[in-house]
Coordinates of N, CA, C and O in Angstrom, one line a residue:
M1 N -166.1 16.9 -124.7 CA -167.5 17.0 -124.5 C -168.1 15.6 -124.1 O -167.8 14.6 -124.8
K2 N -168.8 15.5 -123.0 CA -169.3 14.2 -122.6 C -170.8 14.2 -122.7 O -171.5 15.1 -122.4
I3 N -171.3 13.0 -122.9 CA -172.7 12.7 -123.1 C -173.1 11.7 -122.0 O -172.4 10.6 -122.0
D4 N -174.0 12.0 -121.1 CA -174.5 11.1 -120.1 C -175.7 10.4 -120.6 O -176.7 11.0 -120.9
L5 N -175.7 9.1 -120.6 CA -176.8 8.3 -121.1 C -177.3 7.5 -119.9 O -176.5 6.8 -119.2
K6 N -178.6 7.6 -119.6 CA -179.1 6.9 -118.4 C -180.0 5.8 -119.0 O -181.0 6.0 -119.7
L7 N -179.7 4.5 -118.6 CA -180.4 3.3 -119.1 C -180.9 2.5 -118.0 O -180.3 2.4 -116.9
T8 N -182.0 1.9 -118.2 CA -182.5 0.9 -117.3 C -181.6 -0.4 -117.4 O -181.0 -0.5 -118.5
P9 N -181.5 -1.2 -116.4 CA -180.6 -2.4 -116.6 C -181.0 -3.3 -117.8 O -180.2 -3.7 -118.5
E10 N -182.3 -3.4 -118.0 CA -182.8 -4.2 -119.1 C -182.4 -3.6 -120.4 O -181.9 -4.3 -121.3
N11 N -182.5 -2.3 -120.5 CA -182.2 -1.6 -121.8 C -180.7 -1.6 -122.0 O -180.2 -1.8 -123.1
A12 N -179.9 -1.5 -121.0 CA -178.4 -1.6 -121.1 C -178.0 -3.0 -121.7 O -177.1 -3.1 -122.5
L13 N -178.7 -4.1 -121.2 CA -178.4 -5.4 -121.7 C -178.8 -5.6 -123.1 O -178.1 -6.2 -123.9
I14 N -179.9 -4.9 -123.5 CA -180.4 -5.0 -124.9 C -179.4 -4.3 -125.8 O -179.0 -4.8 -126.8
I15 N -179.0 -3.1 -125.4 CA -178.1 -2.3 -126.2 C -176.7 -3.0 -126.4 O -176.1 -3.1 -127.5
A16 N -176.2 -3.6 -125.3 CA -174.9 -4.3 -125.3 C -175.0 -5.5 -126.2 O -174.1 -5.8 -127.0
A17 N -176.1 -6.2 -126.2 CA -176.3 -7.4 -127.1 C -176.5 -7.0 -128.5 O -176.0 -7.7 -129.4
T18 N -177.1 -5.9 -128.7 CA -177.4 -5.4 -130.1 C -176.1 -5.0 -130.8 O -175.9 -5.3 -132.0
I19 N -175.2 -4.4 -130.1 CA -173.9 -3.9 -130.8 C -172.8 -4.9 -130.7 O -171.7 -4.6 -131.1
E20 N -173.1 -6.1 -130.2 CA -172.1 -7.1 -130.0 C -171.5 -7.6 -131.4 O -170.3 -8.0 -131.4
A21 N -172.2 -7.4 -132.4 CA -171.7 -7.8 -133.8 C -170.5 -7.1 -134.2 O -169.8 -7.5 -135.1
V22 N -170.2 -5.9 -133.6 CA -169.1 -5.1 -134.0 C -167.7 -5.9 -133.8 O -166.8 -5.7 -134.5
Y23 N -167.7 -6.8 -132.8 CA -166.5 -7.6 -132.6 C -166.2 -8.6 -133.7 O -165.0 -8.9 -133.9
N24 N -167.1 -8.9 -134.6 CA -166.9 -9.8 -135.7 C -166.6 -9.0 -137.0 O -166.5 -9.6 -138.0
T25 N -166.5 -7.7 -136.9 CA -166.3 -6.9 -138.1 C -164.8 -6.8 -138.4 O -163.9 -6.6 -137.5
K26 N -164.5 -6.8 -139.7 CA -163.1 -6.6 -140.2 C -163.0 -5.3 -140.9 O -163.9 -4.9 -141.7
A27 N -161.9 -4.5 -140.7 CA -161.7 -3.3 -141.4 C -160.5 -3.4 -142.3 O -159.5 -4.1 -141.9
H28 N -160.5 -2.8 -143.5 CA -159.4 -2.9 -144.4 C -158.7 -1.6 -144.7 O -157.5 -1.5 -144.9
T29 N -159.5 -0.5 -144.7 CA -158.9 0.8 -145.0 C -158.6 1.5 -143.7 O -159.0 1.1 -142.6
R30 N -157.8 2.5 -143.8 CA -157.4 3.3 -142.6 C -158.6 3.9 -141.9 O -158.7 3.9 -140.7
R31 N -159.5 4.5 -142.7 CA -160.7 5.2 -142.2 C -161.6 4.1 -141.5 O -162.1 4.3 -140.4
N32 N -161.7 2.9 -142.1 CA -162.5 1.9 -141.5 C -161.9 1.4 -140.2 O -162.6 1.0 -139.2
K33 N -160.6 1.3 -140.1 CA -159.9 0.9 -138.9 C -160.2 1.9 -137.8 O -160.4 1.5 -136.6
A34 N -160.1 3.2 -138.1 CA -160.3 4.2 -137.1 C -161.8 4.1 -136.5 O -162.0 4.2 -135.3
T35 N -162.7 3.9 -137.5 CA -164.1 3.8 -137.1 C -164.4 2.6 -136.3 O -165.1 2.6 -135.3
L36 N -163.8 1.5 -136.7 CA -164.0 0.2 -135.9 C -163.4 0.3 -134.5 O -163.9 -0.2 -133.6
S37 N -162.3 1.0 -134.4 CA -161.6 1.2 -133.1 C -162.6 1.9 -132.1 O -162.7 1.5 -131.0
I38 N -163.2 3.0 -132.6 CA -164.2 3.7 -131.8 C -165.4 2.8 -131.4 O -165.8 2.7 -130.3
A39 N -165.9 2.0 -132.4 CA -167.0 1.2 -132.2 C -166.7 0.1 -131.2 O -167.5 -0.3 -130.3
I40 N -165.5 -0.5 -131.2 CA -165.1 -1.5 -130.3 C -164.9 -0.9 -128.9 O -165.3 -1.5 -127.9
D41 N -164.4 0.3 -128.8 CA -164.4 1.0 -127.4 C -165.8 1.1 -126.8 O -166.0 0.9 -125.6
V42 N -166.7 1.6 -127.7 CA -168.1 1.8 -127.2 C -168.7 0.4 -126.8 O -169.3 0.3 -125.7
A43 N -168.5 -0.6 -127.6 CA -169.0 -1.9 -127.3 C -168.4 -2.5 -126.0 O -169.1 -3.1 -125.2
S44 N -167.1 -2.3 -125.8 CA -166.5 -2.8 -124.6 C -167.0 -2.1 -123.4 O -167.1 -2.7 -122.3
K45 N -167.2 -0.8 -123.5 CA -167.7 0.0 -122.3 C -169.1 -0.5 -122.0 O -169.4 -0.7 -120.8
L46 N -170.0 -0.8 -122.9 CA -171.3 -1.2 -122.6 C -171.3 -2.7 -122.2 O -172.1 -3.1 -121.4
D47 N -170.4 -3.5 -122.7 CA -170.2 -4.9 -122.2 C -169.8 -4.9 -120.8 O -170.3 -5.7 -120.0
G48 N -169.0 -4.0 -120.4 CA -168.6 -3.9 -119.0 C -169.7 -3.6 -118.1 O -169.9 -4.2 -117.0
K49 N -170.6 -2.7 -118.5 CA -171.8 -2.3 -117.8 C -172.7 -3.5 -117.7 O -173.3 -3.8 -116.7
A50 N -172.8 -4.3 -118.8 CA -173.8 -5.4 -118.8 C -173.3 -6.5 -117.9 O -174.1 -7.1 -117.2
V51 N -172.0 -6.7 -117.8 CA -171.4 -7.7 -116.9 C -171.7 -7.3 -115.5 O -172.1 -8.1 -114.6
H52 N -171.5 -6.0 -115.2 CA -171.7 -5.5 -113.8 C -173.2 -5.7 -113.5 O -173.5 -6.0 -112.3
I53 N -174.1 -5.4 -114.4 CA -175.5 -5.6 -114.2 C -175.9 -7.0 -113.8 O -176.6 -7.3 -112.9
K54 N -175.4 -7.9 -114.6 CA -175.6 -9.4 -114.4 C -175.1 -9.8 -113.1 O -175.8 -10.7 -112.5
A55 N -174.0 -9.3 -112.6 CA -173.4 -9.7 -111.4 C -174.2 -9.2 -110.2 O -174.4 -9.9 -109.2
K56 N -174.8 -8.0 -110.3 CA -175.5 -7.4 -109.2 C -177.0 -7.5 -109.3 O -177.7 -6.8 -108.6
R57 N -177.6 -8.2 -110.2 CA -179.0 -8.2 -110.5 C -179.8 -8.7 -109.3 O -179.6 -9.8 -108.8
N58 N -180.7 -7.9 -108.9 CA -181.7 -8.3 -107.9 C -182.9 -7.4 -108.0 O -183.0 -6.6 -108.9
L59 N -183.9 -7.7 -107.3 CA -185.2 -7.1 -107.4 C -185.1 -5.6 -107.1 O -185.9 -4.8 -107.8
F60 N -184.3 -5.1 -106.3 CA -184.2 -3.7 -105.9 C -183.5 -2.8 -107.0 O -183.8 -1.7 -107.1
D61 N -182.6 -3.4 -107.7 CA -181.9 -2.7 -108.8 C -182.6 -2.7 -110.1 O -182.1 -2.1 -111.1
A62 N -183.8 -3.4 -110.2 CA -184.4 -3.5 -111.5 C -184.9 -2.2 -112.1 O -184.9 -2.0 -113.3
K63 N -185.3 -1.3 -111.2 CA -185.8 0.0 -111.7 C -184.7 1.1 -111.7 O -184.9 2.2 -112.3
K64 N -183.6 0.9 -111.0 CA -182.6 1.9 -110.9 C -181.9 2.1 -112.2 O -181.5 1.1 -112.9
K65 N -181.7 3.3 -112.7 CA -181.1 3.6 -113.9 C -179.6 3.6 -113.8 O -179.0 3.9 -112.7
I66 N -178.9 3.2 -114.9 CA -177.5 3.1 -114.9 C -177.0 4.2 -115.8 O -177.5 4.5 -116.9
K67 N -176.0 4.9 -115.3 CA -175.4 6.1 -116.0 C -174.2 5.6 -116.8 O -173.2 5.0 -116.2
V68 N -174.2 5.8 -118.1 CA -173.1 5.5 -119.0 C -172.6 6.9 -119.5 O -173.3 7.6 -120.2
T69 N -171.3 7.2 -119.3 CA -170.8 8.4 -119.8 C -169.9 8.1 -121.0 O -169.0 7.3 -120.9
L70 N -170.3 8.8 -122.1 CA -169.6 8.6 -123.3 C -169.0 9.9 -123.9 O -169.6 11.0 -123.6
K71 N -167.9 9.9 -124.5 CA -167.4 11.0 -125.2 C -168.3 11.3 -126.4 O -169.0 10.4 -126.8
Y72 N -168.2 12.5 -126.9 CA -169.1 12.9 -128.0 C -169.0 11.9 -129.2 O -170.0 11.4 -129.7
H73 N -167.8 11.6 -129.6 CA -167.6 10.7 -130.8 C -168.1 9.3 -130.5 O -168.5 8.6 -131.4
E74 N -168.0 8.9 -129.2 CA -168.4 7.5 -128.8 C -170.0 7.5 -128.9 O -170.6 6.5 -129.3
A75 N -170.6 8.5 -128.4 CA -172.1 8.6 -128.4 C -172.6 8.6 -129.9 O -173.6 8.0 -130.2
D76 N -171.9 9.4 -130.7 CA -172.3 9.4 -132.1 C -172.1 8.0 -132.7 O -173.0 7.6 -133.5
M77 N -171.0 7.3 -132.4 CA -170.8 6.0 -133.0 C -171.9 5.0 -132.5 O -172.4 4.2 -133.2
L78 N -172.3 5.1 -131.2 CA -173.3 4.3 -130.7 C -174.6 4.5 -131.4 O -175.3 3.5 -131.7
E79 N -175.0 5.7 -131.6 CA -176.2 6.0 -132.4 C -176.1 5.4 -133.8 O -177.1 4.8 -134.2
L80 N -175.0 5.5 -134.5 CA -174.9 4.9 -135.8 C -175.0 3.4 -135.8 O -175.6 2.8 -136.6
L81 N -174.3 2.8 -134.8 CA -174.4 1.4 -134.7 C -175.8 0.9 -134.4 O -176.3 -0.1 -135.0
L82 N -176.5 1.6 -133.5 CA -177.9 1.2 -133.2 C -178.8 1.3 -134.4 O -179.7 0.5 -134.7
I83 N -178.6 2.4 -135.2 CA -179.4 2.6 -136.4 C -179.2 1.5 -137.4 O -180.1 0.9 -138.0
Q84 N -177.9 1.1 -137.5 CA -177.5 0.1 -138.4 C -178.1 -1.3 -138.0 O -178.6 -2.0 -138.8
Q85 N -178.1 -1.6 -136.7 CA -178.5 -2.9 -136.2 C -180.0 -3.0 -136.1 O -180.6 -4.1 -136.0
L86 N -180.7 -1.8 -136.0 CA -182.2 -1.8 -135.8 C -182.9 -2.5 -137.0 O -183.9 -3.2 -136.7
E87 N -182.3 -2.5 -138.2 CA -183.0 -3.1 -139.3 C -183.2 -4.6 -139.1 O -184.2 -5.2 -139.6
G88 N -182.2 -5.3 -138.5 CA -182.3 -6.7 -138.3 C -183.1 -7.3 -137.1 O -183.2 -8.4 -136.9
V89 N -183.6 -6.3 -136.3 CA -184.3 -6.7 -135.1 C -185.8 -7.0 -135.4 O -186.4 -6.1 -136.0
Q90 N -186.3 -8.2 -135.1 CA -187.7 -8.5 -135.4 C -188.6 -8.3 -134.2 O -189.8 -7.9 -134.4
D91 N -188.1 -8.4 -133.0 CA -189.0 -8.3 -131.8 C -189.4 -6.9 -131.6 O -188.5 -6.0 -131.5
P92 N -190.7 -6.6 -131.5 CA -191.2 -5.2 -131.4 C -190.8 -4.5 -130.1 O -190.4 -3.3 -130.1
Y93 N -190.7 -5.2 -129.0 CA -190.3 -4.6 -127.8 C -188.8 -4.2 -127.8 O -188.5 -3.1 -127.4
I94 N -188.0 -5.1 -128.3 CA -186.5 -4.8 -128.4 C -186.3 -3.6 -129.4 O -185.5 -2.7 -129.1
R95 N -187.1 -3.6 -130.5 CA -187.0 -2.5 -131.5 C -187.4 -1.2 -130.8 O -186.7 -0.1 -131.0
L96 N -188.4 -1.2 -130.0 CA -188.9 0.0 -129.3 C -187.8 0.5 -128.3 O -187.5 1.7 -128.2
E97 N -187.2 -0.4 -127.5 CA -186.1 0.0 -126.6 C -184.9 0.6 -127.3 O -184.3 1.6 -126.8
I98 N -184.5 0.0 -128.4 CA -183.4 0.5 -129.2 C -183.8 1.9 -129.7 O -182.9 2.8 -129.7
Q99 N -184.9 2.0 -130.2 CA -185.4 3.3 -130.8 C -185.4 4.4 -129.7 O -185.0 5.5 -130.0
K100 N -185.8 4.1 -128.5 CA -185.8 5.0 -127.4 C -184.4 5.5 -127.2 O -184.2 6.7 -127.0
T101 N -183.4 4.6 -127.2 CA -182.0 5.0 -127.0 C -181.5 5.8 -128.1 O -180.8 6.8 -127.9
I102 N -181.9 5.5 -129.3 CA -181.5 6.3 -130.5 C -182.0 7.7 -130.4 O -181.3 8.7 -130.6
N103 N -183.3 7.8 -130.0 CA -183.9 9.1 -129.8 C -183.2 9.9 -128.7 O -183.0 11.2 -128.9
D104 N -182.9 9.3 -127.7 CA -182.3 10.0 -126.5 C -180.9 10.5 -127.0 O -180.5 11.6 -126.7
L105 N -180.1 9.6 -127.6 CA -178.8 10.0 -128.2 C -178.9 11.2 -129.2 O -178.1 12.1 -129.1
N106 N -179.9 11.1 -130.0 CA -180.0 12.1 -131.0 C -180.3 13.5 -130.4 O -179.7 14.5 -130.8
Q107 N -181.1 13.5 -129.3 CA -181.4 14.8 -128.7 C -180.2 15.3 -128.0 O -179.9 16.5 -128.0
K108 N -179.4 14.4 -127.4 CA -178.2 14.9 -126.6 C -177.0 15.3 -127.6 O -176.2 16.1 -127.2
L109 N -177.0 14.7 -128.8 CA -175.9 15.1 -129.7 C -176.3 16.3 -130.5 O -175.4 16.9 -131.1
A110 N -177.5 16.7 -130.6 CA -177.9 17.9 -131.3 C -177.4 19.2 -130.7 O -177.1 19.3 -129.6

């Protein structure tokens, strides 16, 4: 089962930067290692999109949405990561963009 997520370039960069902390996480148990593995896969997929966006950034692509296809378990992990990271975000605009993505994921996962 696949989940298609459509993000604006700015939102994709915000989401990629938000979940970047997953790379500094250490796992000790088998269950934590499996969870971390999925989280790293999701983060690397979004990092790849962010790098692509930065390379092709111009005025014409600013409004064009980017499609990110995630497997069901990856979309679920992304939602969990964003909920976890939302607590530490102080900027209201960034919080709003993250919350929009969480809401979109929640609807598609239901």
